[in-house]
CSV table of C-alpha atoms and ligand atoms in Angstrom, one decimal:
chain,number,residue,atom,x,y,z
A,649,UNK,CA,-109.4,18.3,52.4
A,650,UNK,CA,-108.2,15.5,50.0
A,651,UNK,CA,-105.0,16.8,48.4
A,652,UNK,CA,-104.4,14.4,45.5
A,653,UNK,CA,-105.7,11.3,43.8
A,654,UNK,CA,-103.8,8.1,43.3
A,655,UNK,CA,-102.1,7.4,40.0
A,656,UNK,CA,-104.4,5.8,37.4
A,657,UNK,CA,-107.5,6.7,39.4
A,658,UNK,CA,-110.8,6.7,37.5
A,659,UNK,CA,-112.4,10.1,38.2
A,660,UNK,CA,-115.8,10.2,36.7
A,661,UNK,CA,-119.4,11.5,36.6
A,662,UNK,CA,-122.5,9.4,36.4
A,663,UNK,CA,-125.7,9.6,34.4
A,664,UNK,CA,-128.6,7.3,33.5
A,665,UNK,CA,-130.4,7.3,30.2
A,666,UNK,CA,-133.9,8.1,31.3
A,667,UNK,CA,-132.7,10.8,33.7
A,668,UNK,CA,-130.7,12.8,31.2
A,669,UNK,CA,-131.6,12.0,27.6
A,670,UNK,CA,-135.1,13.4,27.3
A,671,UNK,CA,-136.2,12.8,23.8
A,672,UNK,CA,-138.5,10.0,25.0
A,673,UNK,CA,-140.6,10.0,21.8
A,674,UNK,CA,-138.0,10.5,19.1
A,675,UNK,CA,-136.2,8.2,16.6
A,676,UNK,CA,-138.4,5.2,17.2
A,677,UNK,CA,-137.8,4.9,21.0
A,678,UNK,CA,-140.3,2.6,22.8
A,679,UNK,CA,-142.0,3.4,26.1
A,680,UNK,CA,-140.5,2.5,29.4
A,681,UNK,CA,-142.4,1.7,32.5
A,682,UNK,CA,-142.2,5.4,33.4
A,683,UNK,CA,-143.8,7.2,30.5
A,684,UNK,CA,-147.5,6.7,31.0
A,685,UNK,CA,-147.0,6.4,34.8
A,686,UNK,CA,-145.4,9.9,35.1
A,687,UNK,CA,-148.0,11.3,32.7
A,688,UNK,CA,-150.9,10.0,34.8
A,689,UNK,CA,-149.1,11.1,38.0
A,690,UNK,CA,-148.8,14.6,36.6
A,691,UNK,CA,-146.0,15.8,38.8
A,692,UNK,CA,-143.2,16.1,36.3
A,693,UNK,CA,-142.2,15.1,32.8
A,694,UNK,CA,-139.1,13.1,31.7
A,695,UNK,CA,-138.9,15.5,28.8
A,696,UNK,CA,-136.6,17.2,28.1
A,697,UNK,CA,-134.7,16.2,31.2
A,698,UNK,CA,-131.1,17.4,30.5
A,699,UNK,CA,-131.6,16.9,26.8
A,700,UNK,CA,-128.5,14.8,26.8
A,701,UNK,CA,-129.8,13.0,23.6
A,702,UNK,CA,-128.9,16.2,21.8
A,703,UNK,CA,-126.5,18.0,24.1
A,704,UNK,CA,-124.1,15.1,24.9
A,705,UNK,CA,-121.2,16.8,23.0
A,706,UNK,CA,-121.5,19.8,25.3
A,707,UNK,CA,-121.6,17.7,28.5
A,708,UNK,CA,-118.7,15.5,27.4
A,709,UNK,CA,-116.7,18.6,26.6
A,710,UNK,CA,-117.5,20.0,30.1
A,711,UNK,CA,-116.5,16.7,31.6
A,712,UNK,CA,-113.1,16.9,29.8
A,713,UNK,CA,-112.6,20.6,30.7
A,714,UNK,CA,-113.3,19.9,34.4
A,715,UNK,CA,-110.8,17.1,34.8
A,716,UNK,CA,-112.9,14.0,34.5
A,717,UNK,CA,-111.6,10.9,32.7
A,718,UNK,CA,-114.6,8.7,32.8
A,719,UNK,CA,-118.4,8.8,32.5
A,720,UNK,CA,-121.1,6.4,33.5
A,721,UNK,CA,-124.0,6.2,30.9
A,722,UNK,CA,-126.7,3.7,30.4
A,723,UNK,CA,-128.2,2.4,27.2
A,724,UNK,CA,-132.0,2.8,27.1
A,725,UNK,CA,-133.2,-0.8,26.2
A,726,UNK,CA,-136.2,0.8,24.5
A,727,UNK,CA,-134.0,2.8,22.1
A,728,UNK,CA,-132.4,-0.5,20.9
A,729,UNK,CA,-135.5,-2.7,21.1
A,730,UNK,CA,-138.6,-0.5,21.4
A,731,UNK,CA,-140.7,-3.4,22.7
A,732,UNK,CA,-137.8,-5.1,24.6
A,733,UNK,CA,-137.3,-7.7,21.9
A,734,UNK,CA,-137.7,-8.2,18.2
A,735,UNK,CA,-135.8,-6.1,15.6
A,736,UNK,CA,-133.2,-3.6,16.7
A,737,UNK,CA,-134.0,0.1,16.0
A,738,UNK,CA,-131.2,1.5,13.8
A,739,UNK,CA,-131.6,5.1,15.0
A,740,UNK,CA,-131.2,4.1,18.6
A,741,UNK,CA,-128.1,2.0,17.8
A,742,UNK,CA,-126.6,4.9,15.8
A,743,UNK,CA,-127.2,7.3,18.7
A,744,UNK,CA,-125.1,5.2,21.1
A,745,UNK,CA,-122.3,4.8,18.6
A,746,UNK,CA,-122.2,8.6,18.3
A,747,UNK,CA,-122.2,9.0,22.0
A,748,UNK,CA,-119.4,6.5,22.7
A,749,UNK,CA,-117.3,7.9,19.9
A,750,UNK,CA,-117.7,11.4,21.4
A,751,UNK,CA,-116.6,10.1,24.8
A,752,UNK,CA,-113.6,8.2,23.4
A,753,UNK,CA,-112.5,11.1,21.2
A,754,UNK,CA,-112.4,13.3,24.3
A,755,UNK,CA,-110.5,10.9,26.4
A,756,UNK,CA,-113.5,10.1,28.6
A,757,UNK,CA,-113.9,6.4,29.1
A,758,UNK,CA,-117.5,5.2,29.0
A,759,UNK,CA,-118.7,2.8,31.7
A,760,UNK,CA,-122.0,1.5,30.3
A,761,UNK,CA,-124.9,-0.1,32.1
A,762,UNK,CA,-127.6,-2.0,30.2
A,763,UNK,CA,-130.4,-1.5,32.7
A,764,UNK,CA,-130.9,1.5,34.9
A,765,UNK,CA,-134.5,1.4,36.2
A,766,UNK,CA,-136.0,1.8,32.7
A,767,UNK,CA,-137.7,-1.5,31.9
A,768,UNK,CA,-139.6,-1.5,28.6
A,769,UNK,CA,-143.3,-0.9,29.0
A,770,UNK,CA,-144.3,-4.1,27.2
A,771,UNK,CA,-142.2,-6.2,29.5
A,772,UNK,CA,-143.2,-4.3,32.5
A,773,UNK,CA,-146.9,-5.0,31.7
A,774,UNK,CA,-146.0,-8.6,31.6
A,775,UNK,CA,-144.6,-8.7,35.1
A,776,UNK,CA,-141.1,-7.1,34.6
A,777,UNK,CA,-138.5,-9.0,36.6
A,778,UNK,CA,-141.1,-11.2,38.2
A,779,UNK,CA,-141.7,-12.8,34.8
A,780,UNK,CA,-138.8,-15.2,34.0
A,781,UNK,CA,-139.3,-14.6,30.3
A,782,UNK,CA,-137.9,-11.1,31.0
A,783,UNK,CA,-134.6,-12.7,31.8
A,784,UNK,CA,-134.4,-14.3,28.4
A,785,UNK,CA,-135.2,-10.9,26.7
A,786,UNK,CA,-132.6,-9.1,28.8
A,787,UNK,CA,-129.9,-11.6,27.9
A,788,UNK,CA,-130.7,-11.3,24.2
A,789,UNK,CA,-130.5,-7.5,24.5
A,790,UNK,CA,-127.2,-7.8,26.4
A,791,UNK,CA,-125.8,-10.1,23.8
A,792,UNK,CA,-126.8,-7.7,21.0
A,793,UNK,CA,-125.1,-4.8,22.8
A,794,UNK,CA,-121.9,-6.6,23.6
A,795,UNK,CA,-121.6,-7.5,19.9
A,796,UNK,CA,-122.7,-4.2,18.4
A,797,UNK,CA,-120.9,-1.8,20.8
A,798,UNK,CA,-117.4,-3.4,20.7
A,799,UNK,CA,-115.9,0.1,21.3
A,800,UNK,CA,-117.2,-0.3,24.9
A,801,UNK,CA,-114.8,-2.0,27.2
A,802,UNK,CA,-116.4,-1.5,30.6
A,803,UNK,CA,-119.9,-3.0,31.1
A,804,UNK,CA,-122.3,-3.2,33.9
A,805,UNK,CA,-125.4,-5.4,33.5
A,806,UNK,CA,-127.9,-3.9,36.0
A,807,UNK,CA,-127.8,-0.8,38.2
A,808,UNK,CA,-129.0,-1.2,41.8
A,809,UNK,CA,-131.0,-4.4,41.7
A,810,UNK,CA,-132.3,-3.6,45.2
A,811,UNK,CA,-133.4,-0.1,44.5
A,812,UNK,CA,-135.7,-1.3,41.8
A,813,UNK,CA,-137.1,-4.2,43.8
A,814,UNK,CA,-137.4,-2.1,47.0
A,815,UNK,CA,-138.9,1.0,45.3
A,816,UNK,CA,-141.3,-1.1,43.2
A,817,UNK,CA,-142.5,-3.6,45.8
A,818,UNK,CA,-141.7,-2.4,49.3
A,819,UNK,CA,-141.4,1.4,49.5
A,820,UNK,CA,-144.0,1.8,46.7
A,821,UNK,CA,-142.5,4.9,45.1
A,822,UNK,CA,-141.7,3.3,41.7
A,823,UNK,CA,-144.3,1.7,39.4
A,824,UNK,CA,-146.3,-0.5,40.1
A,825,UNK,CA,-146.3,1.1,43.6
A,826,UNK,CA,-146.7,-1.9,45.8
A,827,UNK,CA,-146.2,-1.5,49.5
A,828,UNK,CA,-144.5,-4.2,51.5
A,829,UNK,CA,-145.2,-6.9,48.8
A,830,UNK,CA,-142.4,-8.9,50.3
A,831,UNK,CA,-142.8,-11.9,48.0
A,832,UNK,CA,-142.3,-9.7,44.9
A,833,UNK,CA,-139.5,-7.8,46.6
A,834,UNK,CA,-137.4,-10.9,47.2
A,835,UNK,CA,-138.3,-12.6,44.0
A,836,UNK,CA,-137.4,-9.6,41.9
A,837,UNK,CA,-134.0,-9.6,43.6
A,838,UNK,CA,-133.4,-13.2,42.8
A,839,UNK,CA,-134.6,-12.9,39.2
A,840,UNK,CA,-132.5,-9.8,38.5
A,841,UNK,CA,-129.5,-11.6,39.9
A,842,UNK,CA,-130.1,-14.5,37.5
A,843,UNK,CA,-130.4,-12.1,34.6
A,844,UNK,CA,-127.1,-10.5,35.6
A,845,UNK,CA,-125.4,-13.9,36.0
A,846,UNK,CA,-126.6,-15.2,32.7
A,847,UNK,CA,-125.3,-12.1,30.9
A,848,UNK,CA,-121.9,-12.5,32.6
A,849,UNK,CA,-121.7,-16.2,31.7
A,850,UNK,CA,-122.6,-15.4,28.1
A,851,UNK,CA,-120.1,-12.5,27.9
A,852,UNK,CA,-117.3,-14.9,29.0
A,853,UNK,CA,-118.4,-17.9,26.9
A,854,UNK,CA,-118.5,-15.8,23.8
A,855,UNK,CA,-115.2,-14.3,24.5
A,856,UNK,CA,-116.3,-10.6,24.3
A,857,UNK,CA,-113.4,-8.2,25.0
A,858,UNK,CA,-113.5,-6.0,28.0
A,859,UNK,CA,-114.7,-6.1,31.6
A,860,UNK,CA,-118.1,-6.8,33.1
A,861,UNK,CA,-119.8,-6.5,36.4
A,862,UNK,CA,-122.9,-5.1,38.1
A,863,UNK,CA,-123.8,-2.3,40.4
A,864,UNK,CA,-125.2,-2.6,43.9
A,865,UNK,CA,-126.1,0.3,46.1
A,866,UNK,CA,-124.9,-0.7,49.6
A,867,UNK,CA,-126.6,0.8,52.6
A,868,UNK,CA,-125.1,-0.2,55.9
A,869,UNK,CA,-127.6,-0.8,58.6
A,870,UNK,CA,-126.6,0.1,62.1
A,871,UNK,CA,-128.6,-0.6,65.2
A,872,UNK,CA,-129.7,2.4,67.2
A,873,UNK,CA,-129.5,2.4,70.1
A,874,UNK,CA,-127.2,-0.5,70.2
A,875,UNK,CA,-129.2,-3.2,72.0
A,876,UNK,CA,-129.4,-7.0,71.2
A,877,UNK,CA,-132.9,-6.6,69.8
A,878,UNK,CA,-131.9,-3.7,67.6
A,879,UNK,CA,-128.8,-5.5,66.4
A,880,UNK,CA,-131.0,-8.3,65.2
A,881,UNK,CA,-133.3,-5.9,63.5
A,882,UNK,CA,-130.3,-4.4,61.7
A,883,UNK,CA,-129.1,-7.9,60.7
A,884,UNK,CA,-132.6,-8.6,59.2
A,885,UNK,CA,-132.7,-5.4,57.2
A,886,UNK,CA,-129.1,-5.8,56.1
A,887,UNK,CA,-129.9,-9.3,54.8
A,888,UNK,CA,-132.8,-7.9,52.7
A,889,UNK,CA,-131.0,-4.8,51.4
A,890,UNK,CA,-127.4,-6.0,51.0
A,891,UNK,CA,-126.4,-9.5,52.0
A,892,UNK,CA,-128.8,-11.5,49.9
A,893,UNK,CA,-127.6,-9.8,46.7
A,894,UNK,CA,-123.9,-9.8,47.7
A,895,UNK,CA,-124.0,-13.5,48.5
A,896,UNK,CA,-125.8,-14.3,45.2
A,897,UNK,CA,-123.4,-12.1,43.2
A,898,UNK,CA,-120.0,-13.0,44.7
A,899,UNK,CA,-120.6,-16.4,46.4
A,900,UNK,CA,-123.0,-17.9,44.0
A,901,UNK,CA,-125.1,-19.1,46.9
A,902,UNK,CA,-127.2,-17.7,49.6
A,903,UNK,CA,-125.4,-18.9,52.7
A,904,UNK,CA,-127.3,-20.6,55.5
A,905,UNK,CA,-126.7,-17.6,57.8
A,906,UNK,CA,-128.2,-15.3,55.2
A,907,UNK,CA,-131.1,-17.6,54.5
A,908,UNK,CA,-131.9,-17.9,58.2
A,909,UNK,CA,-132.4,-14.1,58.3
A,910,UNK,CA,-134.2,-14.0,55.0
A,911,UNK,CA,-136.6,-16.8,56.0
A,912,UNK,CA,-137.4,-15.1,59.3
A,913,UNK,CA,-138.2,-11.9,57.4
A,914,UNK,CA,-140.3,-13.8,54.9
A,915,UNK,CA,-142.2,-15.7,57.6
A,916,UNK,CA,-143.0,-12.5,59.5
A,917,UNK,CA,-144.6,-11.2,56.3
A,918,UNK,CA,-146.2,-14.4,54.9
A,919,UNK,CA,-143.9,-14.2,51.9
A,920,UNK,CA,-142.2,-16.8,49.7
A,921,UNK,CA,-139.1,-17.0,47.5
A,922,UNK,CA,-139.1,-19.4,44.6
A,923,UNK,CA,-135.7,-20.8,43.4
A,924,UNK,CA,-135.9,-23.1,40.4
A,925,UNK,CA,-133.7,-26.0,39.7
A,926,UNK,CA,-130.5,-24.9,38.0
A,927,UNK,CA,-130.7,-21.3,39.2
A,928,UNK,CA,-128.0,-21.7,41.8
A,929,UNK,CA,-125.6,-23.3,39.2
A,930,UNK,CA,-126.0,-20.2,37.1
A,931,UNK,CA,-125.2,-17.9,40.0
A,932,UNK,CA,-122.3,-20.1,41.0
A,933,UNK,CA,-120.8,-20.0,37.6
A,934,UNK,CA,-121.0,-16.2,37.3
A,935,UNK,CA,-119.8,-15.6,40.9
A,936,UNK,CA,-116.1,-15.8,40.0
A,937,UNK,CA,-116.4,-14.3,36.5
A,938,UNK,CA,-117.2,-10.7,37.4
A,939,UNK,CA,-114.2,-8.5,36.5
A,940,UNK,CA,-115.0,-5.7,38.9
A,941,UNK,CA,-117.7,-4.4,41.2
A,942,UNK,CA,-119.6,-1.1,41.0
A,943,UNK,CA,-120.6,0.1,44.4
A,944,UNK,CA,-123.0,3.0,44.9
A,945,UNK,CA,-123.1,4.6,48.3
A,946,UNK,CA,-125.3,7.3,49.6
A,947,UNK,CA,-126.3,6.6,53.1
A,948,UNK,CA,-126.8,4.1,55.9
A,949,UNK,CA,-129.9,3.5,57.9
A,950,UNK,CA,-130.2,3.4,61.7
A,951,UNK,CA,-132.6,0.8,62.8
A,952,UNK,CA,-134.6,-0.3,65.9
A,953,UNK,CA,-136.7,-3.4,66.4
A,954,UNK,CA,-140.3,-3.1,65.3
A,955,UNK,CA,-143.2,-5.6,65.8
A,956,UNK,CA,-146.1,-3.6,64.5
A,957,UNK,CA,-147.6,-3.4,61.1
A,958,UNK,CA,-145.7,-2.2,58.1
A,959,UNK,CA,-146.1,1.4,57.1
A,960,UNK,CA,-144.0,4.0,55.4
A,961,UNK,CA,-144.0,7.5,53.9
A,962,UNK,CA,-141.6,8.6,51.2
A,963,UNK,CA,-140.2,12.1,51.1
A,964,UNK,CA,-140.2,13.0,47.4
A,965,UNK,CA,-140.5,16.7,47.9
A,966,UNK,CA,-137.5,17.7,50.0
A,967,UNK,CA,-139.6,18.7,53.0
A,968,UNK,CA,-137.4,17.7,55.8
A,969,UNK,CA,-138.7,15.2,58.3
A,970,UNK,CA,-141.5,13.7,56.2
A,971,UNK,CA,-140.2,10.2,55.7
A,972,UNK,CA,-140.8,7.2,57.8
A,973,UNK,CA,-140.2,3.5,57.4
A,974,UNK,CA,-141.5,0.6,59.6
A,975,UNK,CA,-141.2,-3.0,58.3
A,976,UNK,CA,-143.2,-5.6,60.2
A,977,UNK,CA,-141.0,-8.1,62.0
A,978,UNK,CA,-137.9,-6.4,60.7
A,979,UNK,CA,-137.3,-3.0,62.0
A,980,UNK,CA,-138.0,0.7,61.9
A,981,UNK,CA,-135.8,3.6,60.8
A,982,UNK,CA,-134.8,6.0,63.5
A,983,UNK,CA,-132.7,9.1,63.5
A,984,UNK,CA,-129.4,9.0,65.2
A,985,UNK,CA,-128.6,12.2,67.1
A,986,UNK,CA,-125.6,14.0,65.6
A,987,UNK,CA,-125.9,12.5,62.2
A,988,UNK,CA,-126.9,15.3,59.7
A,989,UNK,CA,-129.6,14.6,57.1
A,990,UNK,CA,-130.5,16.2,53.8
A,991,UNK,CA,-133.8,17.9,52.9
A,992,UNK,CA,-134.9,14.4,51.7
A,993,UNK,CA,-134.0,12.9,55.0
A,994,UNK,CA,-130.9,11.0,53.7
A,995,UNK,CA,-128.3,10.5,56.5
A,996,UNK,CA,-124.9,12.0,55.8
A,997,UNK,CA,-122.4,9.5,57.0
A,998,UNK,CA,-119.1,9.1,55.1
A,999,UNK,CA,-117.9,6.4,57.5
A,1000,UNK,CA,-120.6,4.1,56.1
A,1001,UNK,CA,-118.7,4.1,52.8
A,1002,UNK,CA,-115.5,3.1,54.5
A,1003,UNK,CA,-117.3,0.3,56.5
A,1004,UNK,CA,-118.9,-1.1,53.3
A,1005,UNK,CA,-115.7,-1.0,51.3
A,1006,UNK,CA,-113.9,-2.9,54.1
A,1007,UNK,CA,-116.8,-5.4,54.4
A,1008,UNK,CA,-117.0,-6.2,50.7
A,1009,UNK,CA,-113.2,-6.6,50.4
A,1010,UNK,CA,-113.2,-8.9,53.5
A,1011,UNK,CA,-116.3,-11.0,52.9
A,1012,UNK,CA,-116.6,-11.0,49.1
A,1013,UNK,CA,-113.1,-11.3,47.6
A,1014,UNK,CA,-114.7,-12.3,44.2
A,1015,UNK,CA,-115.7,-8.7,43.9
A,1016,UNK,CA,-112.1,-8.0,42.9
A,1017,UNK,CA,-111.6,-4.4,42.0
A,1018,UNK,CA,-114.2,-1.9,43.3
A,1019,UNK,CA,-115.3,1.4,41.8
A,1020,UNK,CA,-117.6,3.8,43.6
A,1021,UNK,CA,-120.0,4.2,40.7
A,1022,UNK,CA,-122.3,6.7,42.5
A,1023,UNK,CA,-122.1,9.0,45.4
A,1024,UNK,CA,-123.3,12.5,45.8
A,1025,UNK,CA,-125.5,15.1,47.5
A,1026,UNK,CA,-129.1,15.9,46.5
A,1027,UNK,CA,-129.5,19.7,47.1
A,1028,UNK,CA,-131.7,22.6,46.2
A,1029,UNK,CA,-128.9,24.6,44.4
A,1030,UNK,CA,-129.6,28.3,43.9
A,1031,UNK,CA,-129.4,29.7,40.4
A,1032,UNK,CA,-127.4,32.9,40.3
A,1033,UNK,CA,-128.0,34.0,36.7
A,1034,UNK,CA,-126.3,33.3,33.3
A,1035,UNK,CA,-122.6,32.8,33.6
A,1036,UNK,CA,-122.7,33.0,37.4
A,1037,UNK,CA,-120.9,30.4,39.5
A,1038,UNK,CA,-123.2,28.4,41.8
A,1039,UNK,CA,-122.1,28.1,45.4
A,1040,UNK,CA,-122.4,24.5,46.5
A,1041,UNK,CA,-119.9,24.3,49.3
A,1042,UNK,CA,-122.1,21.7,51.0
A,1043,UNK,CA,-121.7,19.4,48.1
A,1044,UNK,CA,-117.9,19.9,48.1
A,1045,UNK,CA,-117.8,18.9,51.7
A,1046,UNK,CA,-119.9,15.9,51.1
A,1047,UNK,CA,-117.8,14.6,48.2
A,1048,UNK,CA,-114.5,15.5,49.9
A,1049,UNK,CA,-115.4,13.5,53.0
A,1050,UNK,CA,-116.5,10.5,51.0
A,1051,UNK,CA,-113.4,10.5,48.8
A,1052,UNK,CA,-111.4,10.7,52.0
A,1053,UNK,CA,-113.3,7.6,53.4
A,1054,UNK,CA,-112.5,5.8,50.1
A,1055,UNK,CA,-108.8,6.7,50.2
A,1056,UNK,CA,-108.7,5.5,53.8
A,1057,UNK,CA,-110.1,2.1,52.9
A,1058,UNK,CA,-107.7,2.0,50.0
A,1059,UNK,CA,-104.7,2.8,52.2
A,1060,UNK,CA,-105.7,-0.3,54.2
A,1061,UNK,CA,-105.6,-2.5,51.2
A,1062,UNK,CA,-109.1,-2.3,49.7
A,1063,UNK,CA,-108.7,-2.4,45.9
A,1064,UNK,CA,-110.8,0.6,45.0
A,1065,UNK,CA,-109.8,2.3,41.8
A,1066,UNK,CA,-112.3,5.0,41.0
A,1067,UNK,CA,-115.0,7.4,42.0
A,1068,UNK,CA,-118.0,8.5,39.9
A,1069,UNK,CA,-119.9,11.5,41.4
A,1070,UNK,CA,-123.7,11.3,41.1
A,1071,UNK,CA,-124.2,13.2,39.0
A,1072,UNK,CA,-122.3,14.8,36.1
A,1073,UNK,CA,-125.0,17.4,35.4
A,1074,UNK,CA,-128.3,18.1,37.1
A,1075,UNK,CA,-130.9,15.6,35.9
A,1076,UNK,CA,-134.4,14.2,36.4
A,1077,UNK,CA,-134.8,12.2,39.7
A,1078,UNK,CA,-137.3,9.4,39.4
A,1079,UNK,CA,-139.5,10.1,42.4
A,1080,UNK,CA,-138.4,13.6,43.2
A,1081,UNK,CA,-138.4,15.4,39.9
A,1082,UNK,CA,-136.2,18.4,39.2
A,1083,UNK,CA,-135.6,20.2,42.5
A,1084,UNK,CA,-133.3,17.5,43.8
A,1085,UNK,CA,-130.1,18.5,42.1
A,1086,UNK,CA,-126.8,16.5,42.2
A,1087,UNK,CA,-124.8,17.8,39.3
A,1088,UNK,CA,-121.3,19.3,39.1
A,1089,UNK,CA,-123.0,21.3,36.3
A,1090,UNK,CA,-126.2,23.2,36.9
A,1091,UNK,CA,-128.9,22.7,34.3
A,1092,UNK,CA,-131.4,25.5,33.7
A,1093,UNK,CA,-134.2,23.2,32.7
A,1094,UNK,CA,-136.1,26.1,31.0
A,1095,UNK,CA,-133.3,26.9,28.6
A,1096,UNK,CA,-131.0,23.8,28.9
A,1097,UNK,CA,-128.1,26.2,29.6
A,1098,UNK,CA,-125.3,24.7,31.7
A,1099,UNK,CA,-123.8,26.7,34.6
A,1100,UNK,CA,-120.7,25.8,36.6
A,1101,UNK,CA,-120.9,24.9,40.2
A,1102,UNK,CA,-118.1,25.4,42.7
A,1103,UNK,CA,-118.0,21.6,43.0
A,1104,UNK,CA,-116.9,21.4,39.4
A,1105,UNK,CA,-113.9,23.6,40.1
A,1106,UNK,CA,-113.0,21.5,43.1
A,1107,UNK,CA,-113.4,18.3,40.9
A,1108,UNK,CA,-111.1,19.9,38.3
A,1109,UNK,CA,-108.4,20.8,40.8
A,1110,UNK,CA,-108.3,17.2,42.2
A,1111,UNK,CA,-108.4,15.8,38.6
A,1112,UNK,CA,-105.3,17.8,37.8
A,1113,UNK,CA,-103.3,15.9,40.4
A,1114,UNK,CA,-103.8,12.8,38.2
A,1115,UNK,CA,-101.6,14.4,35.5
A,1116,UNK,CA,-98.6,15.0,37.7
B,338,LIG,C1,-129.5,5.9,42.7
B,338,LIG,C2,-129.9,5.8,41.3
B,338,LIG,C3,-129.8,7.0,40.5
B,338,LIG,C4,-130.2,8.3,41.2
B,338,LIG,C5,-129.6,8.3,42.6
B,338,LIG,C6,-130.2,9.4,43.4
B,338,LIG,O1,-130.3,5.1,43.4
B,338,LIG,O2,-129.0,4.8,40.6
B,338,LIG,O3,-130.6,6.8,39.3
B,338,LIG,O4,-131.4,8.8,40.9
B,338,LIG,O5,-129.8,7.1,43.3
B,338,LIG,O6,-131.4,9.1,43.9
B,338,LIG,P1,-132.6,10.1,43.9
B,338,LIG,O7,-132.7,10.6,42.5
B,338,LIG,O8,-133.8,9.4,44.3
B,338,LIG,O9,-132.3,11.2,44.8
């Protein structure tokens, strides 16, 4: 077990606006790409989620009580600009000032993302990130927030560019539910990178105070079994999931080696990427100006070569063994014996975090300081009644092993300065609903009462080592 945290370590919990706030129809909020979609789907509602819109003082208080010194939150674009652009909505602006004040008053530093999977519905209908006009609107929104919320000193532009592109256009579990639409999948990645880069360049040009970066979820891809053909499959998937975005972010170019892999993957799928004149200059300029890097880590994939047609099935119910993923001309996901998986078929593999931290530090020095901005275990926690401690030893083991991997990388020179558990409290999961819980604090979604999990006690104990 991890015994103590390094001095000055950021020890936080993560949330995202749409997953915790609820209150999707109040105070002038505009619709996101999710509202009508979830309603039509009829599986679960984003209201009231964890009702963080009203209960944030309680959750911040809990964070403080249980030894956290930081929180990740995101601003809902549609609370500020209900249509994504136009006149700002004063009630939305006021809400975030109240939230940030509450964090700061309690000694909880807010780390704030501008986009966490919740594109405004109006812009989504117009093509979302595939429409370059979206980039202009995003930059205007970012500029407004930088200026308005000067109490925020730690910014992230976009959360998990790949998850959005991949879930929307490849895996098909986020709206608009395309499967293996590879052209859109790669184009969305490039366009999101441009939006990020333009926001960073603007932040620096205008001399805003504070730090800025973005968040990538990194998913190491290992060949299994380790043969030359499977190694190549792993390299192809890695290029699509990690390398293209890391290159674009921290090198300001897609290197020839990266593009060779990407082009092979595009050709195998009859797909195209369009880069317009000037795009690469924007990426280049931003590539050295990120102040830090937020790395989310959950799991690796194990991959074997695959030449058949693309097909997949997404496990969004927690019925173990129901997922599959086969990507034409790229590879197929396989299970590696001995690697445990969750009920949602996610591999549990802490060494993957270590490998990725080392790789980023080695290959992308412009990433500078790294924070683990999400890591955690989705689990069907069992409610024990009001005031009863919830036993989540599995989660403690998971977090403990990952923090250990982080500290190992750190002891070998990787500049990693913080860890945010996903998630602070139980919340709404985009494609899985409410039975996939991640929180340190249990949320009774019927009553909105919070209960303490054992993992919160564990978190507190380690948090206390920061005070010594
Ligand atoms: C990340 C997202 C989060 C969150 C988490 C867990 O990709 O940034 O928003 O939901 O993964 O994923 P899930 O809810 O699908 O289990």
